[in-house]
Amino acid sequence: MLIDSGSKHNITTDKTWEYLKSQKVQAFNQKKNPNQVLKPHGSNKSLTIIGSFETKISLNGKNLSTKIYVIKDGSRNLLGKNTVIAVGVLKLRINVNNISTEFPKFKNISVEIPIDRKEKPVMQPHRRIPIPLKEKVNSKLEEFQNSIIEEVKGTSKWVPPMVPILKENDEVRICIDMRRANAAIKRENHPQPTMLLPNLRGAKYFSGIKNAFNQIEIHENSRYYYILYQQRII
């Protein structure tokens, strides 16, 4: 069976299941068409589960009982993350030091967006903000004005609408719908490197940056292009 750390469950093909039955493998709590939905990576189509069973497995010197789902026309037999962790085959490091700090903007760096001047500027209409979000939006805008945004005085030809998104932690993420404005950006092509797992061998330190794009200052020549529709929601 192939170890799959991206799957929580163990699965086997219908052909393998028929072979196991012919070998009189010990299986119990067998169920037909269990109430479970499994989808392969990168697909919205669910796998066809024709049954499930529990059995005892021995691996890495350890024994345990586990459930396995039988997939119709399956191609691989997989051992999921929970099982391989339980038997000690897969280890996830938990001694991680979390450092939370305010990350400042990059010094002496600004990004100038190449704009196609032939594109006609678009001033899009304001989208209504749900009443329960208005206070949160105002608070977030005031917070941003003290750090990453500045007040605009005068007129602007480009005005994309603001779209507040309520996150799972009940905070608001301020987004801007740039679809119309992005049509005027001249594309710069750059080959993206492919990161392979062997490249991470021996790595000890990893970092995650929250609101990473907020640390990059936009050049004065491009700021007119990113105008927030209004400073405060009334």
mmCIF file of C-alpha atoms in Angstrom:
data_model
loop_
_atom_site.group_PDB
_atom_site.id
_atom_site.type_symbol
_atom_site.label_atom_id
_atom_site.label_comp_id
_atom_site.label_asym_id
_atom_site.label_seq_id
_atom_site.Cartn_x
_atom_site.Cartn_y
_atom_site.Cartn_z
ATOM 1 C CA MET A 1 0.000 0.000 0.000
ATOM 2 C CA LEU A 2 1.169 3.513 -0.781
ATOM 3 C CA ILE A 3 1.538 5.943 2.120
ATOM 4 C CA ASP A 4 -0.514 9.068 1.417
ATOM 5 C CA SER A 5 -0.105 11.815 4.021
ATOM 6 C CA GLY A 6 -2.698 13.915 2.186
ATOM 7 C CA SER A 7 -5.478 11.417 2.881
ATOM 8 C CA LYS A 8 -7.117 10.900 6.268
ATOM 9 C CA HIS A 9 -8.585 7.547 5.262
ATOM 10 C CA ASN A 10 -7.306 4.181 4.052
ATOM 11 C CA ILE A 11 -8.617 2.971 0.725
ATOM 12 C CA THR A 12 -8.235 -0.133 -1.387
ATOM 13 C CA THR A 13 -9.401 -1.099 -4.848
ATOM 14 C CA ASP A 14 -12.239 -3.508 -5.479
ATOM 15 C CA LYS A 15 -9.781 -5.914 -7.111
ATOM 16 C CA THR A 16 -7.564 -5.935 -4.039
ATOM 17 C CA TRP A 17 -10.613 -6.469 -1.822
ATOM 18 C CA GLU A 18 -11.624 -9.533 -3.860
ATOM 19 C CA TYR A 19 -8.085 -10.861 -3.544
ATOM 20 C CA LEU A 20 -8.096 -10.321 0.225
ATOM 21 C CA LYS A 21 -11.374 -12.203 0.538
ATOM 22 C CA SER A 22 -9.959 -15.084 -1.475
ATOM 23 C CA GLN A 23 -7.069 -15.218 0.997
ATOM 24 C CA LYS A 24 -9.598 -15.214 3.856
ATOM 25 C CA VAL A 25 -8.181 -12.068 5.415
ATOM 26 C CA GLN A 26 -9.650 -11.261 8.822
ATOM 27 C CA ALA A 27 -12.239 -8.515 8.366
ATOM 28 C CA PHE A 28 -15.071 -7.327 10.597
ATOM 29 C CA ASN A 29 -17.718 -4.569 10.719
ATOM 30 C CA GLN A 30 -18.195 -4.862 6.976
ATOM 31 C CA LYS A 31 -20.618 -2.322 5.470
ATOM 32 C CA LYS A 32 -22.024 -1.856 1.990
ATOM 33 C CA ASN A 33 -22.227 1.663 0.558
ATOM 34 C CA PRO A 34 -21.113 3.469 3.743
ATOM 35 C CA ASN A 35 -22.183 7.063 4.268
ATOM 36 C CA GLN A 36 -18.835 8.610 3.394
ATOM 37 C CA VAL A 37 -17.707 11.013 0.665
ATOM 38 C CA LEU A 38 -14.163 10.814 -0.707
ATOM 39 C CA LYS A 39 -12.766 12.979 -3.492
ATOM 40 C CA PRO A 40 -9.400 12.587 -5.230
ATOM 41 C CA HIS A 41 -6.971 15.487 -5.149
ATOM 42 C CA GLY A 42 -7.753 18.180 -7.721
ATOM 43 C CA SER A 43 -11.188 16.793 -8.605
ATOM 44 C CA ASN A 44 -14.740 17.594 -7.542
ATOM 45 C CA LYS A 45 -16.000 14.162 -8.574
ATOM 46 C CA SER A 46 -16.491 11.771 -5.678
ATOM 47 C CA LEU A 47 -15.042 8.275 -5.635
ATOM 48 C CA THR A 48 -17.506 5.393 -5.770
ATOM 49 C CA ILE A 49 -17.339 3.649 -2.396
ATOM 50 C CA ILE A 50 -18.843 0.180 -2.557
ATOM 51 C CA GLY A 51 -18.036 -0.845 0.983
ATOM 52 C CA SER A 52 -15.842 -0.607 4.048
ATOM 53 C CA PHE A 53 -14.369 -2.997 6.559
ATOM 54 C CA GLU A 54 -12.136 -3.027 9.594
ATOM 55 C CA THR A 55 -9.072 -5.194 9.959
ATOM 56 C CA LYS A 56 -5.920 -5.524 11.986
ATOM 57 C CA ILE A 57 -2.655 -4.428 10.415
ATOM 58 C CA SER A 58 0.921 -4.955 11.529
ATOM 59 C CA LEU A 59 3.467 -2.360 10.537
ATOM 60 C CA ASN A 60 6.723 -1.068 11.934
ATOM 61 C CA GLY A 61 6.449 -3.508 14.844
ATOM 62 C CA LYS A 62 3.049 -2.169 15.885
ATOM 63 C CA ASN A 63 -0.438 -3.657 15.605
ATOM 64 C CA LEU A 64 -3.719 -1.781 15.396
ATOM 65 C CA SER A 65 -7.243 -2.011 14.039
ATOM 66 C CA THR A 66 -8.182 0.342 11.241
ATOM 67 C CA LYS A 67 -10.979 0.991 8.751
ATOM 68 C CA ILE A 68 -10.462 0.637 5.014
ATOM 69 C CA TYR A 69 -12.805 1.878 2.269
ATOM 70 C CA VAL A 70 -13.252 -0.152 -0.911
ATOM 71 C CA ILE A 71 -13.269 1.947 -4.120
ATOM 72 C CA LYS A 72 -14.869 0.785 -7.341
ATOM 73 C CA ASP A 73 -12.410 0.781 -10.255
ATOM 74 C CA GLY A 74 -9.712 2.166 -7.964
ATOM 75 C CA SER A 75 -6.112 2.410 -9.104
ATOM 76 C CA ARG A 76 -4.111 2.568 -5.853
ATOM 77 C CA ASN A 77 -4.201 1.102 -2.356
ATOM 78 C CA LEU A 78 -3.499 3.904 0.105
ATOM 79 C CA LEU A 79 -2.650 4.104 3.777
ATOM 80 C CA GLY A 80 -3.874 7.408 5.152
ATOM 81 C CA LYS A 81 -2.175 9.888 7.449
ATOM 82 C CA ASN A 82 -3.936 8.876 10.670
ATOM 83 C CA THR A 83 -2.944 5.214 10.313
ATOM 84 C CA VAL A 84 0.711 5.756 9.382
ATOM 85 C CA ILE A 85 1.136 8.230 12.236
ATOM 86 C CA ALA A 86 -0.412 5.737 14.674
ATOM 87 C CA VAL A 87 2.083 3.038 13.685
ATOM 88 C CA GLY A 88 5.026 5.443 13.720
ATOM 89 C CA VAL A 89 5.830 5.350 10.003
ATOM 90 C CA LEU A 90 5.084 9.045 9.507
ATOM 91 C CA LYS A 91 6.197 11.612 12.049
ATOM 92 C CA LEU A 92 5.044 15.211 12.077
ATOM 93 C CA ARG A 93 7.239 17.577 14.028
ATOM 94 C CA ILE A 94 5.354 19.424 16.734
ATOM 95 C CA ASN A 95 8.256 21.237 18.450
ATOM 96 C CA VAL A 96 7.780 24.371 16.357
ATOM 97 C CA ASN A 97 8.560 27.786 17.754
ATOM 98 C CA ASN A 98 5.889 30.258 16.709
ATOM 99 C CA ILE A 99 7.083 33.837 16.520
ATOM 100 C CA SER A 100 4.420 36.472 16.015
ATOM 101 C CA THR A 101 5.670 39.937 15.224
ATOM 102 C CA GLU A 102 4.728 42.948 13.140
ATOM 103 C CA PHE A 103 6.493 42.690 9.793
ATOM 104 C CA PRO A 104 7.471 46.139 8.442
ATOM 105 C CA LYS A 105 7.437 47.165 4.814
ATOM 106 C CA PHE A 106 10.490 46.590 2.668
ATOM 107 C CA LYS A 107 12.865 49.550 2.788
ATOM 108 C CA ASN A 108 13.879 51.440 -0.346
ATOM 109 C CA ILE A 109 11.723 49.186 -2.539
ATOM 110 C CA SER A 110 8.635 50.204 -4.492
ATOM 111 C CA VAL A 111 6.760 48.436 -7.241
ATOM 112 C CA GLU A 112 5.691 50.284 -10.372
ATOM 113 C CA ILE A 113 2.862 48.551 -12.234
ATOM 114 C CA PRO A 114 3.186 48.799 -16.041
ATOM 115 C CA ILE A 115 -0.136 50.210 -17.265
ATOM 116 C CA ASP A 116 -1.391 50.214 -20.847
ATOM 117 C CA ARG A 117 -2.418 53.847 -21.308
ATOM 118 C CA LYS A 118 -4.598 52.878 -24.259
ATOM 119 C CA GLU A 119 -7.048 51.146 -21.923
ATOM 120 C CA LYS A 120 -9.958 53.379 -20.939
ATOM 121 C CA PRO A 121 -10.099 53.945 -17.154
ATOM 122 C CA VAL A 122 -13.168 52.566 -15.397
ATOM 123 C CA MET A 123 -14.847 54.084 -12.352
ATOM 124 C CA GLN A 124 -16.929 51.223 -10.987
ATOM 125 C CA PRO A 125 -19.951 51.785 -8.741
ATOM 126 C CA HIS A 126 -19.757 51.303 -5.008
ATOM 127 C CA ARG A 127 -20.907 47.957 -3.647
ATOM 128 C CA ARG A 128 -23.145 48.118 -0.639
ATOM 129 C CA ILE A 129 -21.620 46.896 2.594
ATOM 130 C CA PRO A 130 -23.823 44.655 4.797
ATOM 131 C CA ILE A 131 -24.901 46.573 7.906
ATOM 132 C CA PRO A 132 -23.375 44.022 10.355
ATOM 133 C CA LEU A 133 -19.979 44.540 8.689
ATOM 134 C CA LYS A 134 -19.905 48.343 8.590
ATOM 135 C CA GLU A 135 -18.348 48.829 12.006
ATOM 136 C CA LYS A 136 -15.709 46.186 11.346
ATOM 137 C CA VAL A 137 -14.923 47.688 7.928
ATOM 138 C CA ASN A 138 -14.559 51.199 9.361
ATOM 139 C CA SER A 139 -12.273 49.914 12.100
ATOM 140 C CA LYS A 140 -10.104 48.046 9.610
ATOM 141 C CA LEU A 141 -9.838 51.066 7.299
ATOM 142 C CA GLU A 142 -8.770 53.274 10.194
ATOM 143 C CA GLU A 143 -6.167 50.673 11.138
ATOM 144 C CA PHE A 144 -4.861 50.564 7.562
ATOM 145 C CA GLN A 145 -4.724 54.354 7.268
ATOM 146 C CA ASN A 146 -2.232 54.370 10.125
ATOM 147 C CA SER A 147 -0.024 51.817 8.397
ATOM 148 C CA ILE A 148 -0.466 50.817 4.740
ATOM 149 C CA ILE A 149 -2.916 53.201 3.020
ATOM 150 C CA GLU A 150 -3.058 56.962 2.680
ATOM 151 C CA GLU A 151 -5.805 59.475 2.101
ATOM 152 C CA VAL A 152 -6.409 60.441 -1.527
ATOM 153 C CA LYS A 153 -7.087 64.086 -2.322
ATOM 154 C CA GLY A 154 -8.465 64.991 -5.702
ATOM 155 C CA THR A 155 -9.970 62.913 -8.474
ATOM 156 C CA SER A 156 -9.040 59.510 -9.845
ATOM 157 C CA LYS A 157 -9.892 57.860 -13.155
ATOM 158 C CA TRP A 158 -9.534 54.299 -11.878
ATOM 159 C CA VAL A 159 -11.889 53.313 -9.050
ATOM 160 C CA PRO A 160 -12.298 49.574 -8.341
ATOM 161 C CA PRO A 161 -14.929 48.591 -5.741
ATOM 162 C CA MET A 162 -14.076 47.428 -2.253
ATOM 163 C CA VAL A 163 -15.176 43.918 -1.216
ATOM 164 C CA PRO A 164 -15.026 43.084 2.528
ATOM 165 C CA ILE A 165 -14.763 39.376 3.348
ATOM 166 C CA LEU A 166 -15.653 37.998 6.779
ATOM 167 C CA LYS A 167 -12.994 35.505 7.885
ATOM 168 C CA GLU A 168 -13.489 32.460 10.087
ATOM 169 C CA ASN A 169 -12.070 34.277 13.123
ATOM 170 C CA ASP A 170 -14.781 36.959 12.749
ATOM 171 C CA GLU A 171 -12.307 39.520 11.408
ATOM 172 C CA VAL A 172 -12.770 41.386 8.142
ATOM 173 C CA ARG A 173 -10.441 41.116 5.180
ATOM 174 C CA ILE A 174 -10.505 44.205 2.964
ATOM 175 C CA CYS A 175 -10.298 43.180 -0.694
ATOM 176 C CA ILE A 176 -10.561 45.155 -3.927
ATOM 177 C CA ASP A 177 -12.183 43.791 -7.060
ATOM 178 C CA MET A 178 -9.438 44.512 -9.582
ATOM 179 C CA ARG A 179 -10.801 42.474 -12.479
ATOM 180 C CA ARG A 180 -11.677 45.466 -14.649
ATOM 181 C CA ALA A 181 -8.542 47.373 -13.734
ATOM 182 C CA ASN A 182 -6.268 44.371 -14.235
ATOM 183 C CA ALA A 183 -7.195 44.367 -17.916
ATOM 184 C CA ALA A 184 -4.968 47.433 -18.291
ATOM 185 C CA ILE A 185 -1.870 45.806 -16.788
ATOM 186 C CA LYS A 186 0.917 44.940 -19.177
ATOM 187 C CA ARG A 187 1.887 41.382 -18.354
ATOM 188 C CA GLU A 188 5.459 40.680 -17.334
ATOM 189 C CA ASN A 189 6.435 37.058 -17.923
ATOM 190 C CA HIS A 190 8.705 35.375 -15.425
ATOM 191 C CA PRO A 191 9.384 31.615 -15.186
ATOM 192 C CA GLN A 192 8.345 30.309 -11.789
ATOM 193 C CA PRO A 193 10.782 27.807 -10.253
ATOM 194 C CA THR A 194 9.452 24.387 -9.343
ATOM 195 C CA MET A 195 9.999 23.521 -5.688
ATOM 196 C CA LEU A 196 10.654 19.819 -5.180
ATOM 197 C CA LEU A 197 10.665 18.040 -1.828
ATOM 198 C CA PRO A 198 14.329 16.982 -2.215
ATOM 199 C CA ASN A 199 15.207 20.688 -2.242
ATOM 200 C CA LEU A 200 13.883 20.942 1.316
ATOM 201 C CA ARG A 201 16.069 18.153 2.655
ATOM 202 C CA GLY A 202 17.944 19.356 5.694
ATOM 203 C CA ALA A 203 15.861 22.511 6.037
ATOM 204 C CA LYS A 204 15.326 23.551 9.653
ATOM 205 C CA TYR A 205 13.583 26.900 9.538
ATOM 206 C CA PHE A 206 10.296 27.748 7.843
ATOM 207 C CA SER A 207 8.327 30.964 7.975
ATOM 208 C CA GLY A 208 4.858 32.137 7.158
ATOM 209 C CA ILE A 209 4.090 35.798 6.551
ATOM 210 C CA LYS A 210 0.634 37.201 7.186
ATOM 211 C CA ASN A 211 -0.643 39.889 4.784
ATOM 212 C CA ALA A 212 2.586 39.608 2.798
ATOM 213 C CA PHE A 213 1.599 42.025 0.026
ATOM 214 C CA ASN A 214 1.060 44.781 2.584
ATOM 215 C CA GLN A 215 4.825 44.993 3.061
ATOM 216 C CA ILE A 216 5.438 46.105 -0.544
ATOM 217 C CA GLU A 217 5.056 49.815 -1.271
ATOM 218 C CA ILE A 218 3.441 50.843 -4.551
ATOM 219 C CA HIS A 219 5.319 53.430 -6.605
ATOM 220 C CA GLU A 220 3.783 56.899 -6.772
ATOM 221 C CA ASN A 221 3.265 56.524 -10.529
ATOM 222 C CA SER A 222 0.995 53.518 -9.949
ATOM 223 C CA ARG A 223 -0.924 54.510 -6.845
ATOM 224 C CA TYR A 224 -3.736 56.140 -8.793
ATOM 225 C CA TYR A 225 -4.518 52.678 -10.121
ATOM 226 C CA TYR A 226 -5.305 51.254 -6.676
ATOM 227 C CA ILE A 227 -7.821 53.743 -5.327
ATOM 228 C CA LEU A 228 -10.137 52.512 -2.584
ATOM 229 C CA TYR A 229 -13.614 53.785 -3.352
ATOM 230 C CA GLN A 230 -14.182 55.520 -0.021
ATOM 231 C CA GLN A 231 -12.390 56.077 3.209
ATOM 232 C CA ARG A 232 -15.277 55.500 5.559
ATOM 233 C CA ILE A 233 -18.570 53.651 5.236
ATOM 234 C CA ILE A 234 -21.512 55.719 6.501
#
